[in-house]
N, CA, C and O atoms as a DFTB+ gen file, in Angstrom:
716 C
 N C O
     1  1     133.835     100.197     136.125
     2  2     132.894      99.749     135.128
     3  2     132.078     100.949     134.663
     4  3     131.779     101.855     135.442
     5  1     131.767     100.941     133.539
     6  2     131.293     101.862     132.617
     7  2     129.473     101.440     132.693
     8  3     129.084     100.306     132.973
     9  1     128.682     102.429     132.430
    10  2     127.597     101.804     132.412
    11  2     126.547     102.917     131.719
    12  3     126.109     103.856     132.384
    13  1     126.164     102.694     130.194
    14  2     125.262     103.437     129.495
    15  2     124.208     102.966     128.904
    16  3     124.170     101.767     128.631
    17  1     123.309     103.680     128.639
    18  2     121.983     103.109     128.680
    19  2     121.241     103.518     127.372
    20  3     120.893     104.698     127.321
    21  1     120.899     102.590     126.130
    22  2     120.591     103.114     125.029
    23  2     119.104     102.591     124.969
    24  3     118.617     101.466     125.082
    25  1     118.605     103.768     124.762
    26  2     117.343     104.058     124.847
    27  2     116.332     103.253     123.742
    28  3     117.108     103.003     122.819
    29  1     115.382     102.874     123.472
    30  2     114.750     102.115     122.339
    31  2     113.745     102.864     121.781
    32  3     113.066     101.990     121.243
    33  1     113.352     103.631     121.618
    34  2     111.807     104.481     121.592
    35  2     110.865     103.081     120.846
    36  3     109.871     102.658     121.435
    37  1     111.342     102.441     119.462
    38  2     110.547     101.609     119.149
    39  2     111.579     100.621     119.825
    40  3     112.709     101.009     120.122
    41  1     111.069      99.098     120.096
    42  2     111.810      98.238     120.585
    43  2     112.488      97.731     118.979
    44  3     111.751      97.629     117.999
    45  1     114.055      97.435     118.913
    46  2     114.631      96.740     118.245
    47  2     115.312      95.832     118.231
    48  3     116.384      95.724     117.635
    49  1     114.524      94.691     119.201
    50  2     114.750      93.459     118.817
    51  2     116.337      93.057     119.304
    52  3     117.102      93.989     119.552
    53  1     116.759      91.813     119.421
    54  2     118.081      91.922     120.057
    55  2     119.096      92.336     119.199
    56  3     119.984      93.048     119.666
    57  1     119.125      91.944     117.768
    58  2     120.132      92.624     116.817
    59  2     120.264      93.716     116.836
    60  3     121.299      94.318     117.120
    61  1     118.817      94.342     116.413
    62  2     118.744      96.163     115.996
    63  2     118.968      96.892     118.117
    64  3     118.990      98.090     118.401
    65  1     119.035      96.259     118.687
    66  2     119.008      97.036     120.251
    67  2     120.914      96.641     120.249
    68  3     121.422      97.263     121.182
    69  1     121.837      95.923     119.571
    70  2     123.148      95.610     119.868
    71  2     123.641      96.737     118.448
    72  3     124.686      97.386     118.475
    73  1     122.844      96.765     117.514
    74  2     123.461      97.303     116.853
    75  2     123.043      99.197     116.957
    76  3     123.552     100.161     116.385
    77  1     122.458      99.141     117.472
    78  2     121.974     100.504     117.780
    79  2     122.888     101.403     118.871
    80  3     122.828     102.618     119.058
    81  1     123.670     100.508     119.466
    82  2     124.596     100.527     120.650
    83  2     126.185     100.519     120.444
    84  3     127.088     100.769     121.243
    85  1     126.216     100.088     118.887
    86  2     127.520      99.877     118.797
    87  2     128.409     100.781     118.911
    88  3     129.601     100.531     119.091
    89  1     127.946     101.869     118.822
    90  2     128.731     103.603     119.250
    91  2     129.599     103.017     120.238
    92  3     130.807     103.016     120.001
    93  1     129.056     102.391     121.583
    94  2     129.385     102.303     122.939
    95  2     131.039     101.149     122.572
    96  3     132.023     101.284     123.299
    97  1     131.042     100.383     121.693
    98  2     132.099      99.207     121.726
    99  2     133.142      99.875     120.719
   100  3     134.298      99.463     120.626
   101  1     132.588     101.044     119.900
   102  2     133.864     101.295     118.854
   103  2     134.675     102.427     119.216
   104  3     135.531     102.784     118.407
   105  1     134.500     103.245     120.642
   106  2     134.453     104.608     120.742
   107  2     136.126     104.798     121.788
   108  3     136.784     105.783     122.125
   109  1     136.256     103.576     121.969
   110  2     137.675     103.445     122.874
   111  2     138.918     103.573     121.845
   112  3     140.059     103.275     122.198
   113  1     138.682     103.931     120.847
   114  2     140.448     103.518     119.942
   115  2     140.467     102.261     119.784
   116  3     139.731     101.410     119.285
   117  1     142.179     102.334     120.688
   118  2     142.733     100.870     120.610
   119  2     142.077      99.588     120.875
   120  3     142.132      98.524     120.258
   121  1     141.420      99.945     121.973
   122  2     140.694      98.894     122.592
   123  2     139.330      98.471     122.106
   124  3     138.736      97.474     122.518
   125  1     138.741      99.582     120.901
   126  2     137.771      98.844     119.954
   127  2     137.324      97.282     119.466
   128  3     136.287      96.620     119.504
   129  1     138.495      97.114     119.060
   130  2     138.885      95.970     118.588
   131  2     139.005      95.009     119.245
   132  3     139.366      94.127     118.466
   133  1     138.905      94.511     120.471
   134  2     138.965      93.976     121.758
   135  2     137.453      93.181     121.919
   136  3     136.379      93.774     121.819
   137  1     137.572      91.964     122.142
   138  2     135.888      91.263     121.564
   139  2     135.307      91.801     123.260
   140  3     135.908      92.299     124.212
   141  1     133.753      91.380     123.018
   142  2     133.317      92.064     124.511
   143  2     131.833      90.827     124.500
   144  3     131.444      90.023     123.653
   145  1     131.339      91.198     125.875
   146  2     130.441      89.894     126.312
   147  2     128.914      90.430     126.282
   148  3     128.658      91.356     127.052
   149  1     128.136      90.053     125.664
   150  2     126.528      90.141     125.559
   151  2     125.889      89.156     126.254
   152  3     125.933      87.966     125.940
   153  1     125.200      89.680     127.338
   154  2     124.502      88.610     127.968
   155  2     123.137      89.234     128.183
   156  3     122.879      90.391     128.516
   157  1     122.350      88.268     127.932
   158  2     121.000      88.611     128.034
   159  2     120.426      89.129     129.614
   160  3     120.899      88.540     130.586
   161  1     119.679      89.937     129.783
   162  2     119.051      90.642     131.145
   163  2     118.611      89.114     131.656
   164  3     119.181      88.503     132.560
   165  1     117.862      88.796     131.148
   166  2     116.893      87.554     131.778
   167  2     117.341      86.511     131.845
   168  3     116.529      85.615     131.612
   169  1     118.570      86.128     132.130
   170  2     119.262      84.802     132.161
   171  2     120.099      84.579     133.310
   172  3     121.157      85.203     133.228
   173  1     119.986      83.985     134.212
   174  2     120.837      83.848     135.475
   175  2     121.938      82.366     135.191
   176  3     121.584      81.233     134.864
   177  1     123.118      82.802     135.413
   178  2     124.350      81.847     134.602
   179  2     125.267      81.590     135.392
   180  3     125.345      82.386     136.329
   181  1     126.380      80.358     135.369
   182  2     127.655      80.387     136.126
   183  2     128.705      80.034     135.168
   184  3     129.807      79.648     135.555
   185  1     128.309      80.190     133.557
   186  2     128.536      80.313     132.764
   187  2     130.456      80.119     132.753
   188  3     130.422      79.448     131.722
   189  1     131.074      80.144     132.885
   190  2     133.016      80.977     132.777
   191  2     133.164      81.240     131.779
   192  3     133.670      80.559     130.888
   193  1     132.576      82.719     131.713
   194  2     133.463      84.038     130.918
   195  2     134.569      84.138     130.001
   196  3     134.802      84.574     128.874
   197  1     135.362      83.344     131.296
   198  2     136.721      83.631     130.838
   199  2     136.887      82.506     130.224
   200  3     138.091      82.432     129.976
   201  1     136.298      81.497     129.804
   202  2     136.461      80.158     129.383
   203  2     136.173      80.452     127.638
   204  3     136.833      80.193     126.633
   205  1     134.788      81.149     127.883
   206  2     134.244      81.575     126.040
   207  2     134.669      82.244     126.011
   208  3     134.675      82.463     124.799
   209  1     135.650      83.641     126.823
   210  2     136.252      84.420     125.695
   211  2     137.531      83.984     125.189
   212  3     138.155      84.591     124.319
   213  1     138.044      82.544     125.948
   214  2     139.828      82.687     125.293
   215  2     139.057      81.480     124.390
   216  3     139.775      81.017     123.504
   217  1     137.841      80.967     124.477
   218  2     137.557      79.866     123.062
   219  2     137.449      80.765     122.044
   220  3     138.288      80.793     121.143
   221  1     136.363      81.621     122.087
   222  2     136.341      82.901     121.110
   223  2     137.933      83.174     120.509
   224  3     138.358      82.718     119.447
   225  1     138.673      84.012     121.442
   226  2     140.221      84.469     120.652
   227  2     140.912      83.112     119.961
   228  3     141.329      83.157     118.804
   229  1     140.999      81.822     120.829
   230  2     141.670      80.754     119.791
   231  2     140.637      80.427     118.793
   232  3     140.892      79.361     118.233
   233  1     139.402      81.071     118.327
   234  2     138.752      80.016     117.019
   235  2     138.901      81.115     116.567
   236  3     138.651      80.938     115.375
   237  1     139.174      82.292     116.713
   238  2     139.357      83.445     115.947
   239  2     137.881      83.565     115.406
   240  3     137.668      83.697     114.201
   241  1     136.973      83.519     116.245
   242  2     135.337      83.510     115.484
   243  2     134.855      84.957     115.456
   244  3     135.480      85.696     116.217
   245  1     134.002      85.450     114.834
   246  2     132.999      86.368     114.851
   247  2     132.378      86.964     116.350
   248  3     132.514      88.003     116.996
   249  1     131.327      85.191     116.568
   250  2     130.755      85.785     117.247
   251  2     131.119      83.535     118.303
   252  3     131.421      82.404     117.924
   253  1     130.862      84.088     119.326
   254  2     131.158      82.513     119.887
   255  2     129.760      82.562     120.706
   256  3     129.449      83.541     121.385
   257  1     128.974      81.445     120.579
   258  2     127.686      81.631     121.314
   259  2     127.807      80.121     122.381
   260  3     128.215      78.972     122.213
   261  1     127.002      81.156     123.884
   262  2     126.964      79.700     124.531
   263  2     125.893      78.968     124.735
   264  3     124.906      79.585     125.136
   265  1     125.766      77.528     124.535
   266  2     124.535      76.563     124.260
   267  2     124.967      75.521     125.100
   268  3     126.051      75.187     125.578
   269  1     123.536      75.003     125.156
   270  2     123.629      73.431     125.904
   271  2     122.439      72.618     125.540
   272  3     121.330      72.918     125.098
   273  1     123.078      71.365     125.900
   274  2     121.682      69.893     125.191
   275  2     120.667      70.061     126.191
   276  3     120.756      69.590     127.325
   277  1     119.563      70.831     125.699
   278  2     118.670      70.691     126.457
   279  2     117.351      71.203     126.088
   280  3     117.315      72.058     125.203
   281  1     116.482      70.892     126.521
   282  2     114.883      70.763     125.895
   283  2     114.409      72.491     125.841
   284  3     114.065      73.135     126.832
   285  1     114.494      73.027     124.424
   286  2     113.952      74.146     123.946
   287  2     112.729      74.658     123.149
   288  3     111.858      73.817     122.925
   289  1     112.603      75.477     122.848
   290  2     111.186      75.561     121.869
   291  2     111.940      75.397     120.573
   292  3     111.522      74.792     119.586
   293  1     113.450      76.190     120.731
   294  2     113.919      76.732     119.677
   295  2     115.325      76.135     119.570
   296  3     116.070      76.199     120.547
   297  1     115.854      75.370     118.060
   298  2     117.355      75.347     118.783
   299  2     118.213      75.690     117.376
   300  3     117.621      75.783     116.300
   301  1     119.836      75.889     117.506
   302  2     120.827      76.145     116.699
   303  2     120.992      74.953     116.054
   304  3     120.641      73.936     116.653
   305  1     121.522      74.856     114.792
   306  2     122.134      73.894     114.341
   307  2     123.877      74.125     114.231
   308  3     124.271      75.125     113.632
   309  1     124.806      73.238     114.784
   310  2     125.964      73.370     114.281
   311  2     126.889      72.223     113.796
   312  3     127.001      71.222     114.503
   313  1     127.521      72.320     112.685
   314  2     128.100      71.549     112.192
   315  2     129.372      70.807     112.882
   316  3     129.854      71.448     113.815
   317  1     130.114      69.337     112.530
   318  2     130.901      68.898     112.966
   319  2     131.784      69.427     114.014
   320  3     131.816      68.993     115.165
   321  1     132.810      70.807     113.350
   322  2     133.269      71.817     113.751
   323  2     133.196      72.931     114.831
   324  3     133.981      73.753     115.304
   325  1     131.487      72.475     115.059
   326  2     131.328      73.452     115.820
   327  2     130.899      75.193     115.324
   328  3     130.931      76.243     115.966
   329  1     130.591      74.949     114.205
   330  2     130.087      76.377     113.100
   331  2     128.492      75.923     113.242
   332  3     127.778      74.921     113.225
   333  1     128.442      77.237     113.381
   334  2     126.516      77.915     113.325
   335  2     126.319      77.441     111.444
   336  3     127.100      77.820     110.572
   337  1     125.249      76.668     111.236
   338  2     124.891      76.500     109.893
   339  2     122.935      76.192     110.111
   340  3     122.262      75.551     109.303
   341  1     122.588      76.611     110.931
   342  2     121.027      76.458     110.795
   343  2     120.339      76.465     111.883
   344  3     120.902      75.889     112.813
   345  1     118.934      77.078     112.198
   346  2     118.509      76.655     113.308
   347  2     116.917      75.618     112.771
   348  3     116.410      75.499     111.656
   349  1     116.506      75.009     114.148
   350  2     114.775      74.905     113.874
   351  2     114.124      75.205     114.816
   352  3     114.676      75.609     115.839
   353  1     112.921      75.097     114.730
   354  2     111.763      75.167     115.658
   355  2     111.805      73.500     116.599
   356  3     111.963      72.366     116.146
   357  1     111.663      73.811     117.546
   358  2     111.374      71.955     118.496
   359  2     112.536      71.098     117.747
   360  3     113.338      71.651     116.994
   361  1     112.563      69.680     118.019
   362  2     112.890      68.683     117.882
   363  2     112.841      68.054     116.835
   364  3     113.682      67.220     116.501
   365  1     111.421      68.509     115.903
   366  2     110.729      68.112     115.091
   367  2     110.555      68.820     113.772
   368  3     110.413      68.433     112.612
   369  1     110.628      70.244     114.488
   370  2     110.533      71.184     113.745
   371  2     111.265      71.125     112.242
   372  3     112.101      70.251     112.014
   373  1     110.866      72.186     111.160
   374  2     111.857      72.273     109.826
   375  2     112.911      72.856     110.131
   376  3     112.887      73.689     111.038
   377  1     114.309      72.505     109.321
   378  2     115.569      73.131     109.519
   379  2     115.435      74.255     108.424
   380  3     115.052      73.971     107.289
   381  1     115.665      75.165     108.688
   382  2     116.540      76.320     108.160
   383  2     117.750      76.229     108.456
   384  3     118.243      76.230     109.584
   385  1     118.533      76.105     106.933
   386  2     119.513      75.884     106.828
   387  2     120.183      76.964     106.210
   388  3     119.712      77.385     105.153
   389  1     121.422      77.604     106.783
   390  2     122.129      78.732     106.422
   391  2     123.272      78.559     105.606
   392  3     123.707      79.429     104.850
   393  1     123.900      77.096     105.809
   394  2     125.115      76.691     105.019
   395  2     125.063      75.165     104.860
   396  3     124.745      74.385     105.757
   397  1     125.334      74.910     103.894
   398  2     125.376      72.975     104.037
   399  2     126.533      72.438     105.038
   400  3     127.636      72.892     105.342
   401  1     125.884      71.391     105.383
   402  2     126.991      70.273     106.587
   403  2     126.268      69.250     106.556
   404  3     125.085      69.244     106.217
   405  1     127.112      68.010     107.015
   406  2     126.971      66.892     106.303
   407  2     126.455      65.952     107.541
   408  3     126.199      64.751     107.458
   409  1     126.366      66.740     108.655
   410  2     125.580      66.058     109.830
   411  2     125.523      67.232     110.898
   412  3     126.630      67.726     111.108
   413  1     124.355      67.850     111.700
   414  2     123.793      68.459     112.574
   415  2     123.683      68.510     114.234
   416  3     123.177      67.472     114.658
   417  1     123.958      69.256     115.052
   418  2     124.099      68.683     116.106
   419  2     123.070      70.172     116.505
   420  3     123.492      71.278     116.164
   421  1     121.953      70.059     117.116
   422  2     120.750      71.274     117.430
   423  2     120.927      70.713     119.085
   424  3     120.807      69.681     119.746
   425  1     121.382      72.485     119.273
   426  2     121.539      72.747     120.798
   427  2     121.010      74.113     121.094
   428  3     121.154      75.045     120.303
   429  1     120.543      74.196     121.967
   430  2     119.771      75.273     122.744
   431  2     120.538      76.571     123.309
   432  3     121.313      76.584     124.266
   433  1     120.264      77.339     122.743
   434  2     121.093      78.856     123.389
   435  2     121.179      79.668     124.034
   436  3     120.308      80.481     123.724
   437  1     121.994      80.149     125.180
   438  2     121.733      80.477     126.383
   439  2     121.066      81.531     126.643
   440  3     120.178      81.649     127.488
   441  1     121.632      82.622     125.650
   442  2     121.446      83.981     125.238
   443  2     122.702      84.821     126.001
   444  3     122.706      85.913     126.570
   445  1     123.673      83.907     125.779
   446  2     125.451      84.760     126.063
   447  2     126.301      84.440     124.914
   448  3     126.471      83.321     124.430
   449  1     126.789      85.489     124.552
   450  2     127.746      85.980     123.487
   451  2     128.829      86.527     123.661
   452  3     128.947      87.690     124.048
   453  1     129.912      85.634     123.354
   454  2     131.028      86.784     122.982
   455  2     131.248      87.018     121.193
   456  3     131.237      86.270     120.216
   457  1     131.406      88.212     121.381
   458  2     131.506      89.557     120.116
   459  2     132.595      89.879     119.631
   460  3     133.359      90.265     120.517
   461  1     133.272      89.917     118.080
   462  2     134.527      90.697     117.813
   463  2     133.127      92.071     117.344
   464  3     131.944      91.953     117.023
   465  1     134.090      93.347     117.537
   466  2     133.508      94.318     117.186
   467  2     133.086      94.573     115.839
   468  3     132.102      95.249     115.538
   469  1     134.216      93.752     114.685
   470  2     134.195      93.864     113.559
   471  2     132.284      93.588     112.972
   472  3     131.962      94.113     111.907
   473  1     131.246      92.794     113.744
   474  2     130.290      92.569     113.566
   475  2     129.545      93.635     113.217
   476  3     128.436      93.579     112.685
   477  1     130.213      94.716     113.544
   478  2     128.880      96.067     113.242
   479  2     129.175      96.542     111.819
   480  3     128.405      97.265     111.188
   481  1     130.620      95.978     111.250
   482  2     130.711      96.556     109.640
   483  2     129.890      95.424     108.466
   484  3     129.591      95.623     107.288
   485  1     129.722      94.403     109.194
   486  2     128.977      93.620     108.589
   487  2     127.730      93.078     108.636
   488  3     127.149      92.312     107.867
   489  1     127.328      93.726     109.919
   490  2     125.556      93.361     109.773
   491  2     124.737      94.234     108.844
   492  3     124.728      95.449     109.045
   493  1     123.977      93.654     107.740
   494  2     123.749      94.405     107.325
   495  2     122.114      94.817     107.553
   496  3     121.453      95.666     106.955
   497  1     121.738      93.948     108.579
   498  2     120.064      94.491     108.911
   499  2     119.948      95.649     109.531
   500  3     120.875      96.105     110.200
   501  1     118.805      96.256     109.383
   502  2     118.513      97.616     109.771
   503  2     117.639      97.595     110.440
   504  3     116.765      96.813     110.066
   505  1     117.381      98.280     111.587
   506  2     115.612      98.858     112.411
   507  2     115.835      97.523     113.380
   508  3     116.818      97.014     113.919
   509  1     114.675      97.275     113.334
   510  2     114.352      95.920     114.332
   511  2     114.961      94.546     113.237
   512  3     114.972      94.391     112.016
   513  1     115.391      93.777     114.326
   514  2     115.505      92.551     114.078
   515  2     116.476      91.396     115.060
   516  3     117.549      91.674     115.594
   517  1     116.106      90.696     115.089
   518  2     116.617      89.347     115.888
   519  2     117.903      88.867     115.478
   520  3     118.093      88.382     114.363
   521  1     119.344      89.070     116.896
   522  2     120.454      88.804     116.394
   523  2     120.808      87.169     115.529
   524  3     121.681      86.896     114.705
   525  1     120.057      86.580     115.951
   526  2     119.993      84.729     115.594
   527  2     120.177      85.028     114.069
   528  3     121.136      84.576     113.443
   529  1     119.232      85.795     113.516
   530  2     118.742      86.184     111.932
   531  2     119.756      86.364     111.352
   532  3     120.212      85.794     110.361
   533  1     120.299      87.497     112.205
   534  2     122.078      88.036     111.662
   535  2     122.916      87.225     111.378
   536  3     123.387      86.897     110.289
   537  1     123.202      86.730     112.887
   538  2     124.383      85.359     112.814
   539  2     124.045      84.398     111.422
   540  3     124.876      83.905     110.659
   541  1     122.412      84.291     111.343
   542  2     122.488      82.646     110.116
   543  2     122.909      83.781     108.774
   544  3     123.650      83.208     107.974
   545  1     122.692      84.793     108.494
   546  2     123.210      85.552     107.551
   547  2     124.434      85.531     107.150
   548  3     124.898      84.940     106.176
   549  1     125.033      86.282     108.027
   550  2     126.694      85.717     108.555
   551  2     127.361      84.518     107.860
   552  3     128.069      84.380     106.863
   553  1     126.699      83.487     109.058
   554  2     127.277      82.254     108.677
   555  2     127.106      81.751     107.185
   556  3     127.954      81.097     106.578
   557  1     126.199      82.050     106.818
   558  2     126.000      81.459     105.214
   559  2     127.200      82.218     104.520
   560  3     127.738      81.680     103.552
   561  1     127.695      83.591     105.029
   562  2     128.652      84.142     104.347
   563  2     129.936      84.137     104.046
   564  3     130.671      84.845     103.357
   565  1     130.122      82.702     105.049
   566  2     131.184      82.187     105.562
   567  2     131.983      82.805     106.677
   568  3     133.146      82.506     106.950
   569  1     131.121      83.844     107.391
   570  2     131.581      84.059     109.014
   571  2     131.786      82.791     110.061
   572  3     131.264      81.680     109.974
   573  1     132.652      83.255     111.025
   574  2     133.059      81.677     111.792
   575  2     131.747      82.393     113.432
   576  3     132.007      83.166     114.354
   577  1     130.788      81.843     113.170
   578  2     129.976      81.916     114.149
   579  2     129.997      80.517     114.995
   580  3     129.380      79.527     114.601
   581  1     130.629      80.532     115.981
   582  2     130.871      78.959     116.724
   583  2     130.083      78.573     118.338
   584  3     129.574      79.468     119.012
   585  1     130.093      77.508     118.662
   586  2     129.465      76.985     119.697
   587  2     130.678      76.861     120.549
   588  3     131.733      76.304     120.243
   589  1     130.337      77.538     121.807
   590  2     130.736      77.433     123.146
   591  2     129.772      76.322     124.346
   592  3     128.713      76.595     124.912
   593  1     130.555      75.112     124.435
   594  2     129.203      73.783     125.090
   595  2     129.401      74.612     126.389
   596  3     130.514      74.962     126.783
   597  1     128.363      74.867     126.954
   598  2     128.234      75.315     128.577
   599  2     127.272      73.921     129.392
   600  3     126.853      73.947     130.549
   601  1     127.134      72.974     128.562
   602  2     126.655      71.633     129.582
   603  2     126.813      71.502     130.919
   604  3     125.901      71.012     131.586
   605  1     127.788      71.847     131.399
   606  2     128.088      71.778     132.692
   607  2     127.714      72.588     133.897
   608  3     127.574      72.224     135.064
   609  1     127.562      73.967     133.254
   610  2     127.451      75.258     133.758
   611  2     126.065      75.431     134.424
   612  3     125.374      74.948     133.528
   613  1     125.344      75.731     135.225
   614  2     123.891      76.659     135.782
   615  2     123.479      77.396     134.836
   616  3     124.064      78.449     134.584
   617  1     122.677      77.092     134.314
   618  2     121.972      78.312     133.549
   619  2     120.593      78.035     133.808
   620  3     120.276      76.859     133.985
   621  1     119.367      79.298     133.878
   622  2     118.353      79.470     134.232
   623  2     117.851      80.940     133.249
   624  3     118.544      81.956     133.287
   625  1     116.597      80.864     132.416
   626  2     115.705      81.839     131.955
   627  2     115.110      82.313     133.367
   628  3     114.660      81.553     134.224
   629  1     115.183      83.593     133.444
   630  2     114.401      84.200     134.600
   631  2     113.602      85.698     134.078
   632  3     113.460      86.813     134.580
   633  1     113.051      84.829     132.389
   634  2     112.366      85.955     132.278
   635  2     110.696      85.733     132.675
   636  3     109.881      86.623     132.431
   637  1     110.398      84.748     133.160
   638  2     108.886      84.764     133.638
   639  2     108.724      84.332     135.312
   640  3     109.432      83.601     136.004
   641  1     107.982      84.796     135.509
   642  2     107.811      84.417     137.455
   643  2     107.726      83.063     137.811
   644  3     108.226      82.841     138.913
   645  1     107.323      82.228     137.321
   646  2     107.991      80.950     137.788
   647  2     108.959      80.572     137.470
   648  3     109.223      79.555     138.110
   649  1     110.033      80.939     136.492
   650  2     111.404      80.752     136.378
   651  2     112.277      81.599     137.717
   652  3     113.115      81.030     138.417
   653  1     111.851      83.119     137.882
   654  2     112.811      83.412     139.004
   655  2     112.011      82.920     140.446
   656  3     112.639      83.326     141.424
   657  1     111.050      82.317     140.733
   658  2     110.407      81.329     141.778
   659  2     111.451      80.066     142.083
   660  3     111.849      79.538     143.121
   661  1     111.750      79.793     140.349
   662  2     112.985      78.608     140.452
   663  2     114.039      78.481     141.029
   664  3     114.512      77.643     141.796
   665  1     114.597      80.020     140.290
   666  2     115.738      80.463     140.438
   667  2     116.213      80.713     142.247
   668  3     117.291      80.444     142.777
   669  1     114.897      81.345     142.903
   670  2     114.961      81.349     144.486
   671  2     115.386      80.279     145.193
   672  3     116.242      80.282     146.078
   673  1     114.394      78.821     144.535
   674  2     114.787      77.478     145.295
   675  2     116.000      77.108     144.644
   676  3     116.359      76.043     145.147
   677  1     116.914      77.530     143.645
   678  2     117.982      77.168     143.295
   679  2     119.003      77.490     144.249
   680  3     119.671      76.595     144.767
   681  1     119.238      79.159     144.622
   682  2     119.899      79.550     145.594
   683  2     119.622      78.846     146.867
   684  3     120.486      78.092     147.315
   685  1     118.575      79.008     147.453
   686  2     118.160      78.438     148.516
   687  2     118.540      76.739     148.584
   688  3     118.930      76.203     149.621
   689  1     118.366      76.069     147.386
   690  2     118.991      74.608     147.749
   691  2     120.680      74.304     147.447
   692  3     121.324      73.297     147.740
   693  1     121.160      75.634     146.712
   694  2     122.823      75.366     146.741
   695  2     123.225      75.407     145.416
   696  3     124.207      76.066     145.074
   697  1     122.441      74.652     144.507
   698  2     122.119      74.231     143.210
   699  2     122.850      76.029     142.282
   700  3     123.677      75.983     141.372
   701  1     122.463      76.907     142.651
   702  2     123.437      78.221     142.502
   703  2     123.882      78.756     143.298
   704  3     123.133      79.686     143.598
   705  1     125.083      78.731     144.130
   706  2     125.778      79.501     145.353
   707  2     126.201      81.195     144.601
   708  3     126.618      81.627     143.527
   709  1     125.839      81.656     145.762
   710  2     126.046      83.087     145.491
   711  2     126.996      83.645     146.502
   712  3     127.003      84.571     147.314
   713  1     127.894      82.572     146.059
   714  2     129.546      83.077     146.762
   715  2     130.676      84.073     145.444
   716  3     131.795      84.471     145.768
């Protein structure tokens, strides 16, 4: 395993910090082209990998994101299909809508991605900015940005101290085995 470390001097946000990096995914040749996995630092997962990346290669998508039904601040909207077309704020919240669809299904996002590389010839934001922003860009453009359901899977935010407090009694009650 390879392991490099791109520096931020200003912070850029999860888009501008993936796209600032993309040197690192295009620099192999052949194997450029080869989709690869973004997972957020602060997220503890049992996620299968190997499950979203062969959904990714059969939808032939962009970018395949993994989500689940569950109580967020923030959530995705995706259409029938399974295509990224909007997110909102809460439950309640207004939709921003990136593409029309004719009924909505808002699910919560893990902060794991699988990536075709081709994403860095087409983002066109610059400096800082939030990959979510990108993707609804994208998708309005008719990119295949799709939902991977991880319902089943462990997933845990362990970016604040009572989440990895959680995360302890998770291991500790079984609830995540660390076999």
């Amino acid at each position: 395993m390879r392991i490099e470390v791109s520096n931020e001097e200003d912070l850029l946000d999860t888009g501008g910090g993936l796209k600032k990096a993309a040197w690192f995914f295009l620099e192999d040749g052949d194997n450029s082209q080869a989709p690869f996995i973004l997972h957020n630092v602060d997220v503890l997962s049992r996620i299968d990998l190997g499950r979203m990346l062969q959904t990714h290669t059969e939808q032939d998508a962009l970018a395949t994101l993994a989500v689940q039904d569950r109580e967020t601040s923030r959530y995705l909207l995706f259409d029938e299909g399974g295509e990224l077309c909007g997110r909102k704020a809460g439950h309640d919240g207004h939709a921003e809508m990136a593409r029309v669809a004719q009924a909505t299904l808002a699910l919560a996002f893990s902060g794991i991605h699988v990536l075709s590389p081709r994403i860095f010839g087409i983002m066109k934001e610059a400096g800082a900015f939030s990959i979510i922003s990108s993707y609804l860009h994208l998708a309005a453009r008719g990119e295949r940005i799709v939902a991977f359901r991880a319902d089943q899977y462990y997933w845990r935010d362990v970016g604040r101290p009572e989440s990895v407090l959680q995360a302890g009694e998770d291991v500790r009650s079984g609830l995540y085995p660390l076999d």
